[in-house]
PDB file of C-alpha atoms in Angstrom:
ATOM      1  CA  UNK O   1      48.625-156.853 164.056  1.00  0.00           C
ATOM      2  CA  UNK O   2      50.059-156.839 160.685  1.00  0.00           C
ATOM      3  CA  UNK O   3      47.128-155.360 158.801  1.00  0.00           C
ATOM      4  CA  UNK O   4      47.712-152.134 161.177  1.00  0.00           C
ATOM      5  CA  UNK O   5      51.447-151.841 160.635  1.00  0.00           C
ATOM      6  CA  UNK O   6      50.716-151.774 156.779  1.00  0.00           C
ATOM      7  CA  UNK O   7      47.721-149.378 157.063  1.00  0.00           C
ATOM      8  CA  UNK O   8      49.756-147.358 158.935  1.00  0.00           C
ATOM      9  CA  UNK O   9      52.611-147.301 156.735  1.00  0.00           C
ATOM     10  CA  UNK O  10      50.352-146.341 153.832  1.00  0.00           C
ATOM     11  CA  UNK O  11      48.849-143.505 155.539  1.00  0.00           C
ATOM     12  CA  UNK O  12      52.354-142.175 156.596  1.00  0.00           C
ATOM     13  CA  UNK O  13      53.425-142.203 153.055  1.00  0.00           C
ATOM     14  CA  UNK O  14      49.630-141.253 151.457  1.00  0.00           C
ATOM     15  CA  UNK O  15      49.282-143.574 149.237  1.00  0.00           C
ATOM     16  CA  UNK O  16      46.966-146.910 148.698  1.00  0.00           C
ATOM     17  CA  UNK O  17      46.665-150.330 146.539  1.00  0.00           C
ATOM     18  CA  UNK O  18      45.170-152.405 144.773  1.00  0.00           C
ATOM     19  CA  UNK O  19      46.966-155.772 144.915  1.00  0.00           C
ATOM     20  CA  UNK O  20      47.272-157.229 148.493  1.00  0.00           C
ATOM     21  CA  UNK O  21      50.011-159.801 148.491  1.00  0.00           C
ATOM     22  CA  UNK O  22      50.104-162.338 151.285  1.00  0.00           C
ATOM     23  CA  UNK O  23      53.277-164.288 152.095  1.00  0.00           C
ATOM     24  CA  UNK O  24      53.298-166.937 154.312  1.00  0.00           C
ATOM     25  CA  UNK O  25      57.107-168.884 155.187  1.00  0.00           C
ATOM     26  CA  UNK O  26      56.705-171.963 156.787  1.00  0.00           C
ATOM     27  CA  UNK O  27      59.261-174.355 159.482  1.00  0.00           C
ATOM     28  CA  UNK O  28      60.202-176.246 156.340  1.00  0.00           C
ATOM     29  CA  UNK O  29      61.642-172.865 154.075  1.00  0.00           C
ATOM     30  CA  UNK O  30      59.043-173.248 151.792  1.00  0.00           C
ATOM     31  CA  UNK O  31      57.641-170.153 150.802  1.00  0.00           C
ATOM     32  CA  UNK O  32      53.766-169.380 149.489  1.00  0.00           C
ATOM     33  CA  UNK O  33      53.049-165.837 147.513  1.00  0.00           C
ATOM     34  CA  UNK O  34      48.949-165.454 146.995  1.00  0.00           C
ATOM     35  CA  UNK O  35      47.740-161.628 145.933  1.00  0.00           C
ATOM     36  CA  UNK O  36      44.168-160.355 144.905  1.00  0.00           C
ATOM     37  CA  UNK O  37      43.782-156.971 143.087  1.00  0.00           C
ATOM     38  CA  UNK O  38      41.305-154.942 143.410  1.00  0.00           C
ATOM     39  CA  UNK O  39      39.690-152.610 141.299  1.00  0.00           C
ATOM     40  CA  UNK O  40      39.373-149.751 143.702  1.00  0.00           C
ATOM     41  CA  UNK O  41      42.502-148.541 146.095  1.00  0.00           C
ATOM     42  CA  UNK O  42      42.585-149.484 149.467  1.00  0.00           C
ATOM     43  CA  UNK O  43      44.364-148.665 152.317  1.00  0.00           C
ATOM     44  CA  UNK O  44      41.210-148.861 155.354  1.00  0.00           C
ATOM     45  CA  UNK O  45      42.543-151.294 158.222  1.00  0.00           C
ATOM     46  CA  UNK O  46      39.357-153.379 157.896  1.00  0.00           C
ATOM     47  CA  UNK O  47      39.706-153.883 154.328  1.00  0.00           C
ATOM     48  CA  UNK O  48      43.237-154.594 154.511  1.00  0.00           C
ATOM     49  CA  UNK O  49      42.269-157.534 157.624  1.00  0.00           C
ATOM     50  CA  UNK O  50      39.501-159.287 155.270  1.00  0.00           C
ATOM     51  CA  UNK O  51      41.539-159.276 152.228  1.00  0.00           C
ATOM     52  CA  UNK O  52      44.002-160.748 154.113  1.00  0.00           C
ATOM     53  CA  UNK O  53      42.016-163.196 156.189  1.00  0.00           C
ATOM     54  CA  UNK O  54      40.179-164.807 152.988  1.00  0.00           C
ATOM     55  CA  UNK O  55      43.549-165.712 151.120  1.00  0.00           C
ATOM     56  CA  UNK O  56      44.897-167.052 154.722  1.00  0.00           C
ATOM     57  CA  UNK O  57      42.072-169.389 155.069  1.00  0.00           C
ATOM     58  CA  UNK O  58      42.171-170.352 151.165  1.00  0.00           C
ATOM     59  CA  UNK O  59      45.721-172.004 151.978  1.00  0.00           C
ATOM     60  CA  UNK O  60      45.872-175.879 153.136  1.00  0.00           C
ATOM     61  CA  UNK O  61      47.826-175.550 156.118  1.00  0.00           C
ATOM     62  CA  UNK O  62      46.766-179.210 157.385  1.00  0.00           C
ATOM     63  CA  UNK O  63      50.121-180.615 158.833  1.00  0.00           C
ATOM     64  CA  UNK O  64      51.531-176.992 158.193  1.00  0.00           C
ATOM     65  CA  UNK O  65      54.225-175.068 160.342  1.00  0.00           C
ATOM     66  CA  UNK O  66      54.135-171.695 159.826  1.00  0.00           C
ATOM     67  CA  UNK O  67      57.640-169.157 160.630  1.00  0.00           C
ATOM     68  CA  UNK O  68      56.640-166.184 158.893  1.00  0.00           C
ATOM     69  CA  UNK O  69      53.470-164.275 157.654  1.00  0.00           C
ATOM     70  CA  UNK O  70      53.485-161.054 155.810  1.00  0.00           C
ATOM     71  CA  UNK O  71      51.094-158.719 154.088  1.00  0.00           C
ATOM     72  CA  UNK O  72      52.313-156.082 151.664  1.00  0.00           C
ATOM     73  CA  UNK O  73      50.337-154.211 149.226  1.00  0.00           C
ATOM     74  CA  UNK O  74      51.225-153.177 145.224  1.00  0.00           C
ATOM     75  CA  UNK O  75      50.162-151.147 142.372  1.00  0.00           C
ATOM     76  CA  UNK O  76      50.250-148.384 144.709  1.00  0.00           C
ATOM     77  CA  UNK O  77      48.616-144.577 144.115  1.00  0.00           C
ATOM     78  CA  UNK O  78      49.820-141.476 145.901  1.00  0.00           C
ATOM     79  CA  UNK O  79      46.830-140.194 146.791  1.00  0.00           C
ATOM     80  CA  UNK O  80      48.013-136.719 146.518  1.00  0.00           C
ATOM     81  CA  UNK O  81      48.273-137.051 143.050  1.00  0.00           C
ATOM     82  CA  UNK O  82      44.927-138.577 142.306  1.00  0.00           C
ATOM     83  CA  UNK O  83      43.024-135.959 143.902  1.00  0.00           C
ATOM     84  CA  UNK O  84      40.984-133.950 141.155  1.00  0.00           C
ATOM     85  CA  UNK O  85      41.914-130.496 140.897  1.00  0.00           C
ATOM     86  CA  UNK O  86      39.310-127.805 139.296  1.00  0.00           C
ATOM     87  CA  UNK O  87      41.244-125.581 136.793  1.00  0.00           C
ATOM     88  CA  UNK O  88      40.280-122.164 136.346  1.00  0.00           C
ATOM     89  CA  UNK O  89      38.474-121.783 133.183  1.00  0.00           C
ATOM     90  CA  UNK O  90      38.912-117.908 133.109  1.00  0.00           C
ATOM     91  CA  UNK O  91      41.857-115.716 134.038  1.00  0.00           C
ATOM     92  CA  UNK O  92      41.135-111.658 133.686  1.00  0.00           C
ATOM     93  CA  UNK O  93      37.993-112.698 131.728  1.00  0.00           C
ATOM     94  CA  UNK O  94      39.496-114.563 129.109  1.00  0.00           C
ATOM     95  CA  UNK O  95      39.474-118.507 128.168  1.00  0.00           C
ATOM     96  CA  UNK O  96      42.965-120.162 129.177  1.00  0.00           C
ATOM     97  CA  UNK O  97      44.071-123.465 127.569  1.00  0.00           C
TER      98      UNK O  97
END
């Protein structure tokens, strides 16, 4: 499944989205780009499946050949970096800025 190959390509790298872009290719070379962004980061395999799944069935595909699908994801966040870190507020019993 493609949602599983992108989850686990975001948890390889640690990081997460917000925009999930969908690209479907179809037998005729035309090519259809539809994204939703979120306002939270994702990267959970079910989240990444229904995101996916709604913009799929919001296409007309009536009389539709499809060659190619794809799901990538944007505006990503290492989410090493947006952990919150507590700072000391005292070193040897004085107040560091």
């Amino acid at each position: 499944m493609i949602a599983q190959i992108v989850e686990q390509r975001l948890e390889q790298h640690e990081t997460r989205g917000r925009t999930l872009i969908l690209k479907v290719k179809f037998s005729d070379y035309q090519q259809l780009t539809c994204s939703k962004t979120m306002l939270a980061c994702i990267s959970e395999l079910d989240t990444i499946f229904e995101i996916a799944k709604a913009l799929f069935e919001s296409i007309d595909l009536e009389n539709c050949s499809i060659r190619l699908l794809g799901i990538s994801l944007s505006s990503l966040d290492n989410a090493k970096q947006t952990q919150v870190i507590q700072l000391p507020l005292f070193q040897n019993g004085n107040i560091i800025f």
